[in-house]
mmCIF file of C-alpha atoms and ligand atoms in Angstrom:
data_model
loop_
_atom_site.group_PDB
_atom_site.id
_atom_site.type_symbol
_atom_site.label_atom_id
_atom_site.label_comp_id
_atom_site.label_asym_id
_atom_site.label_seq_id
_atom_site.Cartn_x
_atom_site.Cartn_y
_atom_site.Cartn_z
ATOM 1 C CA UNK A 1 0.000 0.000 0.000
ATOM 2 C CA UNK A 2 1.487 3.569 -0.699
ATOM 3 C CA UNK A 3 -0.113 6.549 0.095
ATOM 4 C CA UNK A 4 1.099 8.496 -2.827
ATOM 5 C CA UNK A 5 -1.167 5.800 -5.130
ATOM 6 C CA UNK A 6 -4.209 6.690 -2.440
ATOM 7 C CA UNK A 7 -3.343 10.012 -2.613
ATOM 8 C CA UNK A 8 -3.471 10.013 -6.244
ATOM 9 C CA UNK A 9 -6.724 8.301 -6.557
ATOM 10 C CA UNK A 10 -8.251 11.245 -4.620
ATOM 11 C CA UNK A 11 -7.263 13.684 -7.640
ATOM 12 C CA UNK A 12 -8.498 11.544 -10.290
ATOM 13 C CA UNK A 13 -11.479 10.488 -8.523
ATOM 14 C CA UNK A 14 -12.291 13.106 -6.086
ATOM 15 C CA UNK A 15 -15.485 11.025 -4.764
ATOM 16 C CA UNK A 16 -13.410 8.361 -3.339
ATOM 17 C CA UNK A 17 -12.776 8.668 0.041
ATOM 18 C CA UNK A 18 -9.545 7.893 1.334
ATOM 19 C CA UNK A 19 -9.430 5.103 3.931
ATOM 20 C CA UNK A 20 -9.370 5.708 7.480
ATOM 21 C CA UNK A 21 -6.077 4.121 7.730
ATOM 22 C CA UNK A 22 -4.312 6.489 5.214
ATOM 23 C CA UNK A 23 -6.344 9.520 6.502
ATOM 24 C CA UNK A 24 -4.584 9.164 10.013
ATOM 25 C CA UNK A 25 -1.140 8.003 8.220
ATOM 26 C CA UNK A 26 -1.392 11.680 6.599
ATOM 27 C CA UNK A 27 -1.918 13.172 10.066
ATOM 28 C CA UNK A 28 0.671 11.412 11.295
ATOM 29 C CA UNK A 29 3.376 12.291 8.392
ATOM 30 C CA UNK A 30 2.259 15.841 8.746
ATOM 31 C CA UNK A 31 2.508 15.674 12.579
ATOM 32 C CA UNK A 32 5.918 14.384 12.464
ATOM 33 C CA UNK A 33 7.090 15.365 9.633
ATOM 34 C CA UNK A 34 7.856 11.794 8.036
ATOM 35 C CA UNK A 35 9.505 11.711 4.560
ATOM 36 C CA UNK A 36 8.866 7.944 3.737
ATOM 37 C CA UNK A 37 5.960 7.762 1.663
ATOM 38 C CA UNK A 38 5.110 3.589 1.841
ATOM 39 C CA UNK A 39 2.369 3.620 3.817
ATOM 40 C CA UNK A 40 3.461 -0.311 5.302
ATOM 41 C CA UNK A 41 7.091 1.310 5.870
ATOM 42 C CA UNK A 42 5.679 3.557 8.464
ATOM 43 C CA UNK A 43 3.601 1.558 10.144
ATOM 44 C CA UNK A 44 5.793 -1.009 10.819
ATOM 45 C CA UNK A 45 8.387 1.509 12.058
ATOM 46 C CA UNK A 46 5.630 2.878 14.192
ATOM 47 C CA UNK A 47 4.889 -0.418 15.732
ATOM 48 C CA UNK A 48 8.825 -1.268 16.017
ATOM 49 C CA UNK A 49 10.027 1.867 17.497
ATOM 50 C CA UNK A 50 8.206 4.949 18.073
ATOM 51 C CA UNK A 51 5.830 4.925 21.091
ATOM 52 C CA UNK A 52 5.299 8.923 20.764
ATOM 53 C CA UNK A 53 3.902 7.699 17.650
ATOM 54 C CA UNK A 54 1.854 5.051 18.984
ATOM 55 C CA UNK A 55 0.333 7.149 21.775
ATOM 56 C CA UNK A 56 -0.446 9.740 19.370
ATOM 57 C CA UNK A 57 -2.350 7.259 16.983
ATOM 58 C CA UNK A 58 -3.864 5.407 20.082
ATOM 59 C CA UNK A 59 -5.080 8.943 21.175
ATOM 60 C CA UNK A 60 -6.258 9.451 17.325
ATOM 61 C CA UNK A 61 -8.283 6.575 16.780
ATOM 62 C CA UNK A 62 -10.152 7.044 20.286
ATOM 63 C CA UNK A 63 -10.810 10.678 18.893
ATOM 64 C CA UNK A 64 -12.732 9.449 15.764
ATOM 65 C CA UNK A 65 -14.751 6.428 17.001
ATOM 66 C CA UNK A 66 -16.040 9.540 19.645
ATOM 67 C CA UNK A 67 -17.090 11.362 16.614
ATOM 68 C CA UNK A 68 -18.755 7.902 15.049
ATOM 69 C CA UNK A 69 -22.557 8.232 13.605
ATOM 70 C CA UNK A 70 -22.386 5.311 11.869
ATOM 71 C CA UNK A 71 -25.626 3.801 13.502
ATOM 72 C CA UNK A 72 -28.127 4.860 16.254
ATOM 73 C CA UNK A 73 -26.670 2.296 19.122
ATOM 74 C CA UNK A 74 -25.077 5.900 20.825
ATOM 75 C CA UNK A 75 -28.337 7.645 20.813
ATOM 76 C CA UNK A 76 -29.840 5.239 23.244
ATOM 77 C CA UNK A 77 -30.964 5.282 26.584
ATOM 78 C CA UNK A 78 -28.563 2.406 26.925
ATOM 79 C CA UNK A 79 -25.774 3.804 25.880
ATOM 80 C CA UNK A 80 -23.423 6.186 28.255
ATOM 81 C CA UNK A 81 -20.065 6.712 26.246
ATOM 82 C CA UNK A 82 -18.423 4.728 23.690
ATOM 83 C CA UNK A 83 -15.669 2.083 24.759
ATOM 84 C CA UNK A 84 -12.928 1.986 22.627
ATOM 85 C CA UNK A 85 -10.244 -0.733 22.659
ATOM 86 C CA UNK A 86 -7.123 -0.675 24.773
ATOM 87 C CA UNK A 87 -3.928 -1.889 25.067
ATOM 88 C CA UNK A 88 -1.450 -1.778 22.786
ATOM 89 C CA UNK A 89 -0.867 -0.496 19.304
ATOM 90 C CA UNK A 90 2.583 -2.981 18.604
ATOM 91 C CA UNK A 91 0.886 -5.652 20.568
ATOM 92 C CA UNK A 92 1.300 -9.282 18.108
ATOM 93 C CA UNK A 93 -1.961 -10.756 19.999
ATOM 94 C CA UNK A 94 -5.378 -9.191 19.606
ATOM 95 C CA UNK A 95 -8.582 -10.067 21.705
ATOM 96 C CA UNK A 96 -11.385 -9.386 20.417
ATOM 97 C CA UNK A 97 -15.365 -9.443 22.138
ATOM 98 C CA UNK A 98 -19.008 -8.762 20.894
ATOM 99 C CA UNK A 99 -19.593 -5.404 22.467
ATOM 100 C CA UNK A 100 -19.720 -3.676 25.697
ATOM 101 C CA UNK A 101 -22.177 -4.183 28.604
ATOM 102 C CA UNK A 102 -23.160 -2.591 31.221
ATOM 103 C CA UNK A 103 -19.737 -2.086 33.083
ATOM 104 C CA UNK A 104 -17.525 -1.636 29.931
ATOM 105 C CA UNK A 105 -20.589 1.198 29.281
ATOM 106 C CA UNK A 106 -19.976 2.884 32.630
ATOM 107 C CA UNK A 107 -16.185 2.727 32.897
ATOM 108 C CA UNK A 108 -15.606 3.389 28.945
ATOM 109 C CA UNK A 109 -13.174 0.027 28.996
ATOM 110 C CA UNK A 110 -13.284 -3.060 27.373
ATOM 111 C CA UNK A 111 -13.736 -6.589 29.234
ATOM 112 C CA UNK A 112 -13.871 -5.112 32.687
ATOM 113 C CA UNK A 113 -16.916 -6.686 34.200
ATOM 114 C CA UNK A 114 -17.588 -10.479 35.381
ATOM 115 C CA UNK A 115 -16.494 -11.684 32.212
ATOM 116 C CA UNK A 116 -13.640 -9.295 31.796
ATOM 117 C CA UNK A 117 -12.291 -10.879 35.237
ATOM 118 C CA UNK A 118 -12.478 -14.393 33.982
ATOM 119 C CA UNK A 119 -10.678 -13.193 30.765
ATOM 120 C CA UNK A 120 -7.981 -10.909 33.157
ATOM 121 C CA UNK A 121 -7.079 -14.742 35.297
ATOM 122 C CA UNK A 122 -7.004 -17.067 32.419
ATOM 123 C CA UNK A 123 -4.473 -14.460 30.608
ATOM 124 C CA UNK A 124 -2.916 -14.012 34.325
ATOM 125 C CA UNK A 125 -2.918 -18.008 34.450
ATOM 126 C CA UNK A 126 -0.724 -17.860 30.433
ATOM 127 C CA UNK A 127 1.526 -15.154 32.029
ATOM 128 C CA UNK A 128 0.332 -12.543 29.986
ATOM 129 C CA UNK A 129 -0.330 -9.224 31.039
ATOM 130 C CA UNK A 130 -3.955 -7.448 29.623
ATOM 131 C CA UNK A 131 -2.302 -4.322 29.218
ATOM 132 C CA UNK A 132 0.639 -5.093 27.473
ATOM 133 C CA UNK A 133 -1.932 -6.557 24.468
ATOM 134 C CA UNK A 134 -4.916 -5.052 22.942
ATOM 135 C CA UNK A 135 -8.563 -5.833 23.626
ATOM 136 C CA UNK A 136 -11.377 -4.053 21.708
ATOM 137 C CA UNK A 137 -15.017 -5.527 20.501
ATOM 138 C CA UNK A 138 -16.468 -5.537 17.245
ATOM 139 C CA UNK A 139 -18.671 -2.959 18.057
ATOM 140 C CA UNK A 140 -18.237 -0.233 20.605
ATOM 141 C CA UNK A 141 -21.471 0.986 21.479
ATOM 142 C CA UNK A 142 -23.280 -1.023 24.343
ATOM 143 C CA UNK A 143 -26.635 -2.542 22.665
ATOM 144 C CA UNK A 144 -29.984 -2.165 24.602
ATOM 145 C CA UNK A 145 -30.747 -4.863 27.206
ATOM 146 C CA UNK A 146 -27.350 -6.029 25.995
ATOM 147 C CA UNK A 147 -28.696 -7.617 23.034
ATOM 148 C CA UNK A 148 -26.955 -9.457 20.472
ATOM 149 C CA UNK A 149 -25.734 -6.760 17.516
ATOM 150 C CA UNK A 150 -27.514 -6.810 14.610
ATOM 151 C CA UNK A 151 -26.060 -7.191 10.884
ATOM 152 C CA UNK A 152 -26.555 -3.996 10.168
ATOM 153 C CA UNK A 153 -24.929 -2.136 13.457
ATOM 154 C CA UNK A 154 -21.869 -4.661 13.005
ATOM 155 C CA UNK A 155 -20.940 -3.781 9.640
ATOM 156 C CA UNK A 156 -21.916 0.304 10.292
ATOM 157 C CA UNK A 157 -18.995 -0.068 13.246
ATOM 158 C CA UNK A 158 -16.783 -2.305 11.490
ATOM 159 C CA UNK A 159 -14.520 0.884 10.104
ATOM 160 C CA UNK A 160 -13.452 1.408 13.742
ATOM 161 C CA UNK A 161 -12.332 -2.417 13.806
ATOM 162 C CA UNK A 162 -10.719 -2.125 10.694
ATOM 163 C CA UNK A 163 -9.220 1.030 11.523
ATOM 164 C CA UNK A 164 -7.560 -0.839 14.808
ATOM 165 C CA UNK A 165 -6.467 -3.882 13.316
ATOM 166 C CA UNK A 166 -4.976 -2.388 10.093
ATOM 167 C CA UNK A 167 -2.836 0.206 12.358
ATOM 168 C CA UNK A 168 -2.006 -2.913 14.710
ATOM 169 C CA UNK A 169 -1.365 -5.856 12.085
ATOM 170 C CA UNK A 170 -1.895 -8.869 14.916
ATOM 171 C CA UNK A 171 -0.309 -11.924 13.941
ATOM 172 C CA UNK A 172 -2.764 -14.045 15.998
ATOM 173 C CA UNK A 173 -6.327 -13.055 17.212
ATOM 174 C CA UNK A 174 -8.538 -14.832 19.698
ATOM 175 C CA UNK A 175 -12.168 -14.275 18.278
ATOM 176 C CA UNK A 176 -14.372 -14.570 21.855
ATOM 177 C CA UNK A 177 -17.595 -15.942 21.047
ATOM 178 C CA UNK A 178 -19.618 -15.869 17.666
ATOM 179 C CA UNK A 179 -20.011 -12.216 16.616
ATOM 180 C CA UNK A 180 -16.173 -11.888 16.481
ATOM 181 C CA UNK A 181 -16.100 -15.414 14.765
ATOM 182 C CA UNK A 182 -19.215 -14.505 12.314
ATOM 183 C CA UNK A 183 -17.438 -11.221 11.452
ATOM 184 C CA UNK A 184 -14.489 -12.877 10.429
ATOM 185 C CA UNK A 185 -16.213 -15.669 8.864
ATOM 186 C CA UNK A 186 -19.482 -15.165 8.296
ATOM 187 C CA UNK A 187 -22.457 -17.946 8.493
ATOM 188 C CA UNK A 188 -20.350 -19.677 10.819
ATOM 189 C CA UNK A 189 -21.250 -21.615 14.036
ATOM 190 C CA UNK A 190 -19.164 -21.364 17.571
ATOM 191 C CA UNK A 191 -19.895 -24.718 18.565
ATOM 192 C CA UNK A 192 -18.348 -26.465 15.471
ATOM 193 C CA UNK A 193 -15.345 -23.555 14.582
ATOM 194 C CA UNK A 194 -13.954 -23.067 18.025
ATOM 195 C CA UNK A 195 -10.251 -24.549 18.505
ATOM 196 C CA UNK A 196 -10.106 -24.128 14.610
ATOM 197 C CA UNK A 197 -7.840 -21.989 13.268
ATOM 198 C CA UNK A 198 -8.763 -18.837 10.204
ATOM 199 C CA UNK A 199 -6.595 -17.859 7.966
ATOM 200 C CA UNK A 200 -7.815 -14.161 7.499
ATOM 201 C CA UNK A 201 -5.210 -11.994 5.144
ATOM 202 C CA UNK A 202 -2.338 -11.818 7.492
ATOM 203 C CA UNK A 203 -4.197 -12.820 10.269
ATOM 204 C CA UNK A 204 -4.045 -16.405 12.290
ATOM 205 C CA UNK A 205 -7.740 -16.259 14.185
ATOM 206 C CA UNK A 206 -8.724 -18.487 16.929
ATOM 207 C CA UNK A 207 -12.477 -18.507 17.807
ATOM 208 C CA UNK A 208 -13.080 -19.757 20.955
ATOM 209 C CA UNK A 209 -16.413 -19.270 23.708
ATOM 210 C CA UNK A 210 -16.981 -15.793 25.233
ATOM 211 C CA UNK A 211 -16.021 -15.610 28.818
ATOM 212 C CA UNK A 212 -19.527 -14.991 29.979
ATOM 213 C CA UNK A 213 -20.773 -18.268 27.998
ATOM 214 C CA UNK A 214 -18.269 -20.306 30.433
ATOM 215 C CA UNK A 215 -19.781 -18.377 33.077
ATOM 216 C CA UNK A 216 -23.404 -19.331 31.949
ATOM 217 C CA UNK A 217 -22.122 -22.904 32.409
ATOM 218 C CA UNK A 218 -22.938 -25.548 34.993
ATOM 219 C CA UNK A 219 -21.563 -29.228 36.333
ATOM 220 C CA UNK A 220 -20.091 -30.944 33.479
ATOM 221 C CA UNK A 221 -20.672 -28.754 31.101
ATOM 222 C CA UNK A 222 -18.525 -26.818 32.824
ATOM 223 C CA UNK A 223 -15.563 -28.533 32.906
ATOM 224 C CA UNK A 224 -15.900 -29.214 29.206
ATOM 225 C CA UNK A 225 -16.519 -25.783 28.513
ATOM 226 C CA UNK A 226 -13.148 -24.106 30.589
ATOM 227 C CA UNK A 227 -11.004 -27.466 29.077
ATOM 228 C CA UNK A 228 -11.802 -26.063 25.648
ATOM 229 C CA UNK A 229 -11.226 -22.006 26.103
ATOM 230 C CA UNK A 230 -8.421 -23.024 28.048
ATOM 231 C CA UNK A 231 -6.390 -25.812 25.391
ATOM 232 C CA UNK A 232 -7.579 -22.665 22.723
ATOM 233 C CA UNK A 233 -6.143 -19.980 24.466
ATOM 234 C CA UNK A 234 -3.221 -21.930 24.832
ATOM 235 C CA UNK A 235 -2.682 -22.898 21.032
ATOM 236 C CA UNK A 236 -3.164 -19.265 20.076
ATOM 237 C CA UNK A 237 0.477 -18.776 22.296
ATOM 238 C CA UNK A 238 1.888 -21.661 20.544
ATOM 239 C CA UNK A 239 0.818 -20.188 17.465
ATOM 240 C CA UNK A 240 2.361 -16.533 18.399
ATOM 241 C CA UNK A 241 5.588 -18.225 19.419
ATOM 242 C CA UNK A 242 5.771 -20.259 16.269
ATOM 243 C CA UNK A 243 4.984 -17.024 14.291
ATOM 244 C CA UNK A 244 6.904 -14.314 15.929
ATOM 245 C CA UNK A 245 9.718 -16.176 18.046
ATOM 246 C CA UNK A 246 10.708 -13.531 21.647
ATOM 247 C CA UNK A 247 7.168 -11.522 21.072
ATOM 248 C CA UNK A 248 6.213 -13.830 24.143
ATOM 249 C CA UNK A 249 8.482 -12.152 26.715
ATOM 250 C CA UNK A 250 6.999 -8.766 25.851
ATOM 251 C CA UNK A 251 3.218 -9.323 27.045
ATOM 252 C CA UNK A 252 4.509 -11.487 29.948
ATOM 253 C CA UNK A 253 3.683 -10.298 33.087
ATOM 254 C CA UNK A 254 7.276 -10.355 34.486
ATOM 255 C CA UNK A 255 8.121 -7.931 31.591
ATOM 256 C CA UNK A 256 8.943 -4.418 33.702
ATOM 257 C CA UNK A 257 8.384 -1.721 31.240
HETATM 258 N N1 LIG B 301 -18.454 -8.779 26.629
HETATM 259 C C1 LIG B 301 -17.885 -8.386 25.482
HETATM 260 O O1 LIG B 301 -18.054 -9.007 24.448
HETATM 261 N N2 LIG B 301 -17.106 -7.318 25.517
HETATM 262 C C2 LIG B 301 -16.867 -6.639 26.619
HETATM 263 O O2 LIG B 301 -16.121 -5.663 26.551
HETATM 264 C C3 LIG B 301 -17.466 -7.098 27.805
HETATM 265 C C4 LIG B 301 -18.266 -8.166 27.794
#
């Protein structure tokens, strides 16, 4: 991808909007005053070694999902503020939810209710620590009586998803539940897919049950249920290992800075 051919497109077709991705690459070059015109070439610098960089597109992307109008979920009577996702921008793992509930809605933060604690401990339990990855949701407006997200409000939000995985480039995503797994791979079920790997662009996804679906579980069930998230969880380190060999040691929790 290089911005001068997006950039050029925009003179020859001035009814094509640029991307999000390449609009905020623009601020950024402008901000910073970066020569290097390959679009890729910055980012990855960006993700290898500039964290004033990173905070100011974290700060960025935070700025335009607040302005989002995409679809009526933040005019509710549901609906407080927006939660974005959070963590990190160079981060090779990405976790990704349905949508915020109730507490993520009152505290503005991904996973940080009764489900959010079962997903904090089972990272805790790998040795990874929640902030030193990125967590988001596919959409980021809390849906009334925390309802399942329709079609239609998943793929009017999608831009900010796309905006945060394109900047982040993940080489391994856990997918928690079945919108994350249907937005990936649509028509899909979570029963049969989970603990089976997607090969999405660059992208190694594992699906695997939502933290409050283990919750939801009972007896047996139970223990089949927690077996599975836990042996998936697991592969999706394996996987990150096997993919990006010493990325391991910089989510761990004994990792200091
Ligand atoms: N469930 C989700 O899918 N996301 C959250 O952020 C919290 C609960």
């Amino acid at each position: 991808m290089a911005l001068e051919d997006d950039i050029q497109q925009t003179f020859t077709a001035v009814e094509i909007e640029l991307p999000e991705t390449i609009k905020l690459l623009l601020e950024l070059k402008d901000k910073f005053n970066i020569k290097e015109f390959n679009a890729d070439t910055i980012l990855k610098s960006v993700r290898d070694e500039d964290a004033q960089k990173r905070i100011f597109l974290y700060n960025r992307i935070r700025e335009l999902l607040n302005t989002c109008r995409s679809c009526p979920l933040c005019l509710s009577d549901w609906h407080t503020q927006k939660v974005p996702g959070e963590g990190q921008l160079n981060s090779p793992l990405v976790l990704i939810g349905e949508g915020p509930g109730l507490d993520e809605d009152k505290l503005g933060r991904p996973f940080v209710g009764r489900a959010g604690q079962l997903l904090t401990t089972i990272l805790e339990k790998l040795n990874i620590n929640r902030e030193k990855i990125y967590i988001t949701n596919v959409i980021k407006c809390r849906p009334p009586q925390n309802r399942t997200p329709t079609q239609k409000e998943i793929k009017a939000c999608s831009h900010n998803l796309e905006l945060e995985l394109s900047i982040i480039s993940p080489k391994v995503i856990i997918a928690l539940g079945a919108v994350p797994l249907n937005y990936f791979k649509p028509g899909s079920s979570i029963m049969r897919e989970r603990g089976n790997w997607i090969v999405h662009g660059d992208f190694w996804i594992m699906p695997t049950f939502h933290p409050a679906y283990v919750l939801r579980q009972h007896g047996k069930t139970l223990t089949k249920v927690k077996w599975a998230v836990w042996q998936d969880f697991n592969n999706a380190i394996k996987k990150l290992t096997e993919l990006s060999p010493g990325t391991l040691s910089k989510i761990s929790l004994d990792t200091k800075e």
